XYZ file of C-alpha atoms in Angstrom:
442
model
C 70.601 101.582 92.589
C 67.133 101.953 91.061
C 65.901 104.218 93.848
C 69.119 106.211 94.122
C 69.072 109.836 93.023
C 71.216 110.880 90.060
C 72.695 114.373 90.494
C 75.585 116.457 89.273
C 78.360 117.207 91.727
C 77.634 120.941 91.630
C 74.094 120.216 92.917
C 75.438 118.770 96.164
C 78.874 120.352 96.660
C 81.021 123.440 96.187
C 83.934 122.960 93.778
C 86.996 125.222 93.520
C 90.348 125.073 91.722
C 93.359 126.037 93.808
C 95.983 128.451 92.490
C 98.280 128.418 95.544
C 101.821 127.655 94.375
C 104.895 126.407 96.218
C 106.493 129.826 96.678
C 106.915 131.762 99.894
C 106.242 135.461 99.385
C 106.890 138.350 101.753
C 103.789 139.733 103.432
C 101.734 136.597 102.914
C 100.550 134.096 105.469
C 102.888 131.121 105.951
C 101.132 127.786 105.560
C 101.688 124.084 105.123
C 100.889 123.075 101.555
C 99.061 119.873 100.720
C 100.319 119.452 97.171
C 99.804 117.122 94.229
C 101.860 114.173 95.472
C 100.264 114.362 98.928
C 96.831 113.962 97.359
C 97.942 111.390 94.803
C 99.746 109.113 97.274
C 97.343 109.088 100.230
C 93.847 107.659 100.656
C 93.129 110.325 103.235
C 94.850 113.361 104.730
C 95.290 113.564 108.500
C 97.611 115.228 111.014
C 100.134 112.390 110.802
C 101.150 113.701 107.374
C 101.442 117.409 108.125
C 105.102 117.483 109.194
C 106.050 116.259 105.722
C 104.066 118.988 103.930
C 106.162 121.762 102.460
C 106.051 125.326 103.775
C 104.644 127.961 101.428
C 102.574 131.143 101.688
C 99.247 132.474 100.466
C 96.986 135.500 100.732
C 94.382 135.658 103.483
C 91.581 135.316 100.921
C 93.147 132.169 99.435
C 93.648 130.814 102.928
C 89.950 131.197 103.697
C 89.016 129.460 100.446
C 91.460 126.555 100.564
C 92.197 125.760 104.212
C 91.453 122.049 104.642
C 88.438 120.983 106.691
C 87.143 117.595 107.718
C 84.728 116.103 105.208
C 86.199 117.722 102.115
C 87.639 115.831 99.148
C 90.613 116.928 97.040
C 91.336 115.629 93.538
C 94.148 115.978 91.023
C 93.065 118.088 88.064
C 95.918 117.793 85.557
C 98.818 115.527 84.671
C 100.698 113.955 81.776
C 98.250 111.032 81.510
C 94.540 110.585 82.096
C 95.321 107.862 84.651
C 96.598 110.525 87.040
C 93.707 112.999 86.858
C 90.663 112.895 89.100
C 92.562 110.949 91.783
C 90.812 111.723 95.095
C 91.742 111.847 98.753
C 89.541 112.446 101.788
C 90.295 115.232 104.271
C 89.925 113.347 107.553
C 90.532 116.196 110.017
C 90.200 119.954 110.437
C 93.466 121.824 109.903
C 94.443 125.217 111.261
C 97.226 125.983 108.811
C 97.116 123.533 105.869
C 95.887 124.651 102.465
C 95.417 122.873 99.153
C 97.989 123.583 96.477
C 98.090 124.173 92.740
C 96.966 121.533 90.172
C 94.265 120.389 92.602
C 90.552 120.879 93.122
C 88.874 121.197 96.520
C 85.343 119.820 96.876
C 83.214 120.748 99.890
C 80.063 118.600 100.134
C 76.708 119.953 101.246
C 76.502 118.037 104.520
C 72.720 117.643 104.240
C 72.993 115.862 100.890
C 76.435 114.330 100.384
C 78.862 112.541 102.700
C 82.508 113.389 101.980
C 83.765 109.856 102.526
C 81.116 108.510 100.155
C 82.140 111.059 97.528
C 85.771 110.044 97.923
C 84.921 106.420 97.117
C 82.550 107.352 94.313
C 85.403 109.212 92.626
C 87.492 106.016 92.813
C 84.977 103.970 90.794
C 85.612 103.052 87.162
C 82.536 105.103 86.292
C 84.189 108.271 87.612
C 87.550 107.410 86.060
C 85.986 106.931 82.619
C 84.105 110.203 82.967
C 87.293 112.124 83.719
C 89.219 110.355 80.935
C 86.523 111.111 78.376
C 86.118 114.752 79.374
C 89.728 115.790 79.955
C 91.072 118.562 77.770
C 94.574 119.682 76.920
C 97.180 119.673 74.216
C 100.506 117.949 73.772
C 101.383 115.883 76.811
C 99.154 117.591 79.405
C 95.631 116.481 80.375
C 93.411 118.857 82.348
C 90.053 118.789 84.085
C 88.421 122.193 83.749
C 86.137 123.413 86.513
C 82.867 122.797 84.640
C 83.840 119.182 83.928
C 84.452 118.482 87.620
C 81.209 120.213 88.579
C 79.235 118.197 86.061
C 80.303 114.668 86.992
C 77.170 112.570 87.615
C 76.774 110.892 91.005
C 74.229 108.304 92.151
C 73.182 108.972 95.733
C 71.323 106.742 98.166
C 70.004 108.351 101.353
C 72.573 110.195 103.450
C 72.462 107.514 106.145
C 73.189 104.773 103.574
C 76.003 106.886 102.107
C 77.625 107.032 105.525
C 77.192 103.295 106.098
C 78.763 102.453 102.726
C 81.633 104.847 103.323
C 82.265 103.462 106.807
C 82.709 99.907 105.503
C 85.304 101.033 102.958
C 86.977 103.543 105.284
C 87.341 100.911 108.029
C 89.142 98.674 105.541
C 91.551 101.428 104.571
C 92.058 102.398 108.220
C 93.053 98.822 109.043
C 95.472 98.773 106.113
C 96.978 102.052 107.292
C 97.263 100.740 110.866
C 99.168 97.699 109.609
C 101.461 99.998 107.635
C 102.173 102.056 110.757
C 102.885 98.914 112.763
C 105.261 97.743 110.038
C 107.062 101.089 110.032
C 107.524 100.788 113.794
C 108.727 97.204 113.504
C 111.173 98.172 110.761
C 112.582 100.930 112.941
C 113.048 98.495 115.837
C 115.001 96.081 113.628
C 117.079 98.954 112.243
C 117.935 100.188 115.744
C 119.185 96.722 116.667
C 121.242 96.455 113.462
C 122.769 99.929 113.858
C 123.530 99.353 117.524
C 125.277 96.050 116.845
C 126.904 96.509 113.432
C 127.369 100.276 113.027
C 128.083 101.412 116.581
C 129.601 97.975 117.380
C 127.763 97.687 120.665
C 126.656 94.120 120.090
C 126.518 91.957 123.240
C 129.951 90.677 124.221
C 130.646 87.376 125.990
C 129.289 88.864 129.220
C 126.228 90.381 127.554
C 127.611 93.919 127.751
C 127.762 96.363 124.782
C 131.090 95.542 123.100
C 132.594 98.912 122.157
C 131.132 100.892 125.072
C 132.512 98.291 127.487
C 136.041 98.610 126.147
C 135.969 95.910 123.485
C 139.149 96.002 121.394
C 138.892 97.892 118.092
C 141.430 97.497 115.244
C 142.090 100.072 112.541
C 141.516 98.578 109.085
C 143.571 99.982 106.199
C 141.033 98.942 103.560
C 138.003 100.503 105.216
C 139.994 103.383 106.715
C 138.268 103.009 110.078
C 138.233 100.851 113.188
C 136.340 97.585 113.400
C 136.047 95.049 116.236
C 138.954 92.682 116.746
C 138.414 89.371 114.968
C 136.115 90.735 112.285
C 137.113 90.112 108.672
C 137.036 92.460 105.700
C 135.842 90.729 102.545
C 134.107 91.637 99.317
C 130.323 91.575 99.243
C 130.675 88.795 96.677
C 131.879 86.494 99.445
C 128.534 86.609 101.243
C 125.960 87.010 98.460
C 125.131 86.335 94.819
C 123.739 88.991 92.490
C 121.257 87.584 89.983
C 119.910 89.354 86.898
C 116.233 89.073 85.972
C 114.748 87.827 82.713
C 113.136 89.877 79.928
C 109.731 88.206 79.829
C 107.899 89.031 76.609
C 104.572 90.822 76.786
C 102.999 88.344 74.363
C 103.514 85.646 77.017
C 101.394 87.463 79.587
C 98.216 85.805 80.865
C 95.356 86.912 83.112
C 96.410 84.495 85.860
C 99.203 82.093 86.762
C 102.655 82.870 88.168
C 103.301 86.550 88.924
C 106.028 88.523 87.122
C 107.560 91.135 89.422
C 108.596 94.320 87.600
C 110.347 97.409 88.881
C 107.022 99.291 88.774
C 105.858 97.018 91.610
C 108.487 98.464 93.981
C 106.808 100.612 96.632
C 108.155 101.854 99.974
C 110.585 98.984 100.344
C 108.103 96.225 99.538
C 106.130 94.974 96.527
C 102.769 96.336 95.404
C 100.544 93.913 93.487
C 98.133 96.470 92.031
C 99.495 96.031 88.492
C 100.713 92.480 87.909
C 101.299 90.359 84.815
C 101.334 86.555 84.849
C 102.882 83.586 83.072
C 101.004 80.359 82.535
C 102.010 77.988 85.355
C 103.411 75.217 83.143
C 105.345 77.681 80.977
C 106.711 79.446 84.081
C 108.352 76.181 85.192
C 110.942 76.753 82.447
C 112.226 79.809 84.330
C 112.931 78.336 87.773
C 116.219 80.237 87.931
C 114.189 83.425 88.369
C 111.905 82.169 91.155
C 111.765 84.612 94.070
C 111.867 83.655 97.745
C 110.678 85.362 100.921
C 112.933 88.174 102.224
C 115.180 88.311 99.143
C 116.452 91.785 98.255
C 115.594 93.330 94.862
C 117.123 96.542 93.498
C 116.480 98.575 90.351
C 119.732 98.687 88.373
C 118.890 100.968 85.413
C 117.113 104.255 84.788
C 116.030 107.102 87.012
C 114.938 104.714 89.782
C 118.345 103.028 90.054
C 118.983 102.129 93.694
C 115.297 101.773 94.562
C 114.829 98.492 96.399
C 112.145 96.128 97.641
C 112.062 93.125 99.956
C 110.150 90.081 98.681
C 107.234 89.322 100.996
C 105.480 85.948 100.987
C 102.119 87.164 99.683
C 103.637 87.820 96.237
C 104.840 84.237 95.847
C 105.095 82.270 93.660
C 106.640 84.941 91.459
C 109.389 85.497 88.879
C 112.056 88.192 88.633
C 111.732 90.421 85.574
C 114.521 92.394 83.897
C 116.043 95.729 85.017
C 116.615 94.567 88.592
C 119.184 92.638 90.576
C 118.373 90.032 93.176
C 120.763 89.762 96.123
C 120.759 86.316 97.710
C 122.774 85.435 100.812
C 125.263 82.585 100.516
C 125.254 81.984 104.259
C 121.569 81.807 105.295
C 121.829 85.342 106.634
C 119.409 87.136 104.291
C 117.940 89.456 106.943
C 121.422 90.632 107.931
C 122.368 91.062 104.252
C 119.297 93.200 103.604
C 120.332 95.723 106.264
C 123.889 95.713 104.949
C 122.657 96.429 101.412
C 120.495 99.336 102.529
C 123.563 101.010 104.026
C 125.687 100.297 100.947
C 123.054 101.885 98.686
C 123.002 105.001 100.879
C 126.794 105.185 100.768
C 126.886 104.877 96.974
C 124.098 107.417 96.506
C 126.073 109.915 98.573
C 129.126 109.556 96.303
C 127.418 109.868 92.918
C 125.182 112.379 91.206
C 123.298 112.782 87.961
C 121.080 110.299 86.174
C 123.951 108.078 85.012
C 124.472 106.609 88.477
C 127.963 105.520 87.430
C 128.689 103.791 90.723
C 125.715 101.452 90.384
C 127.483 98.709 88.468
C 127.402 95.036 89.405
C 131.176 95.031 89.846
C 130.887 97.897 92.307
C 128.652 95.808 94.523
C 130.495 92.528 94.099
C 133.857 94.132 94.906
C 132.553 96.354 97.702
C 134.635 95.731 100.820
C 132.589 95.179 103.946
C 133.324 94.178 107.516
C 132.105 90.672 108.324
C 131.342 89.772 111.950
C 131.644 86.295 113.391
C 128.942 83.879 112.221
C 127.655 83.456 115.751
C 126.841 87.152 116.031
C 125.002 87.215 112.698
C 123.034 84.147 113.752
C 122.134 85.835 117.052
C 120.979 88.949 115.162
C 118.747 86.897 112.885
C 117.231 85.136 115.891
C 116.558 88.569 117.360
C 114.841 90.105 114.326
C 113.278 87.167 112.486
C 110.054 87.342 114.508
C 109.858 91.060 113.700
C 110.039 90.407 109.965
C 107.564 87.530 110.225
C 105.082 89.954 111.799
C 105.747 92.470 109.038
C 105.192 89.745 106.481
C 101.922 88.708 108.154
C 100.704 92.319 108.093
C 101.554 92.622 104.420
C 99.636 89.427 103.718
C 96.621 90.739 105.591
C 96.830 94.077 103.790
C 96.783 92.287 100.452
C 93.576 90.457 101.425
C 92.000 93.649 102.768
C 92.924 95.585 99.620
C 91.427 92.869 97.420
C 88.238 92.925 99.499
C 88.085 96.734 99.316
C 88.595 96.739 95.552
C 85.854 94.128 95.138
C 83.402 95.851 97.473
C 83.911 99.357 96.064
C 82.003 98.906 92.775
C 79.553 96.412 94.297
C 78.510 98.836 97.038
C 78.429 101.813 94.702
C 76.075 100.172 92.244
C 73.868 98.530 94.853
C 74.783 94.928 94.031
C 75.980 94.362 97.616
C 74.212 95.755 100.659
C 76.010 97.192 103.653
C 74.906 94.191 105.705
C 76.409 91.787 103.178
C 79.598 93.857 103.023
C 79.987 93.681 106.800
C 79.675 89.903 106.648
C 82.541 89.781 104.140
C 84.532 92.124 106.372
C 84.000 89.927 109.436
C 85.151 86.874 107.487
C 88.332 88.672 106.434
C 89.145 89.931 109.938
C 91.902 88.021 111.708
C 93.425 88.677 115.134
C 96.850 90.310 114.899
C 99.779 89.454 117.118
C 100.988 92.233 119.377
C 104.574 93.391 119.194
C 106.989 94.592 121.805
C 109.898 96.942 121.522
């Protein structure tokens, strides 16, 4: 870094604070709004996300100032904690009708001096985080980055060509992670279609391989469920097919820097477990808590607080790991965990639709244990598992690869940004981490 140039952001970029709110006003231009959570939750913004952006409106002058263009960077400028300010995302495409919303800052690099992708990663370094933490203002429970603070953040810049090379290494890693996530979403949807077709619409393959209900399979009205189910299916309590296990309240003074992972509810993310903030127990000490050992594909659900009903599937890259408090673990009694997981997702949706408010009164262990569910013949469940197990193994493999890629990215980020690792060396690490991925078929 000795020959890198030290500049202030304002010397190499234009910085603006958006004031476009979430309202839709008569006479204004209708737009899609890239708001705080969109910036906070995404490494980059592209057209795949636009359909989920809310509709708002803005004046023509605000539109011209804050329409999103490829190469820009957006950051969060205020929040309740300093951890959530200065969080960046890269604008990966030009947009015709997407603007940046309130509580955010839009940074447009001078293309002759600063690469937008490089800036995005610079703002993710600990150096940038400490700068924002130390210079945030505000009173009470609100932290704010004023415009002059953002403009004044120091940046170390190599040549523009080196900036682009550094950014490409890191961006390629994140692109691969995102591709794996998209593949997993597709695979999940395939498994869900099979489950719904067989166990919701009851068009599982009959003895002749034809869809049961559509081919005239006999349906019987069940007084308990108040609906028809296939002939021969039983109605039992959920307790008959699974156990519900409470976690353990591990004490913070037991935590170590390495060892056996402790999975907390804060690690739940998009149906799986995020390892970005993990505590550990010493391996020998952890052996005293074998009852709380997690296993691949087990179903975890938050059972208290505002996140009650939020769930995650245990993937193999988190293991060995222990179950912390404030969550239930659902374990199949009949070696049908993958079937149980789909069943539980539907039960949670049903319960959420019948309760309201923060109390979540229906989310009691007894409610789940006593929940009456239709139980198909064991042979059909076994056939379903044979059908979807390879799908979930591929998902699990992708999650494992993503964990390795994320660890490599997090290691390379500071090393590249302070010149301790060259781009050539980084590419060698990237090649070593690359593994061929299995294709999947619908």
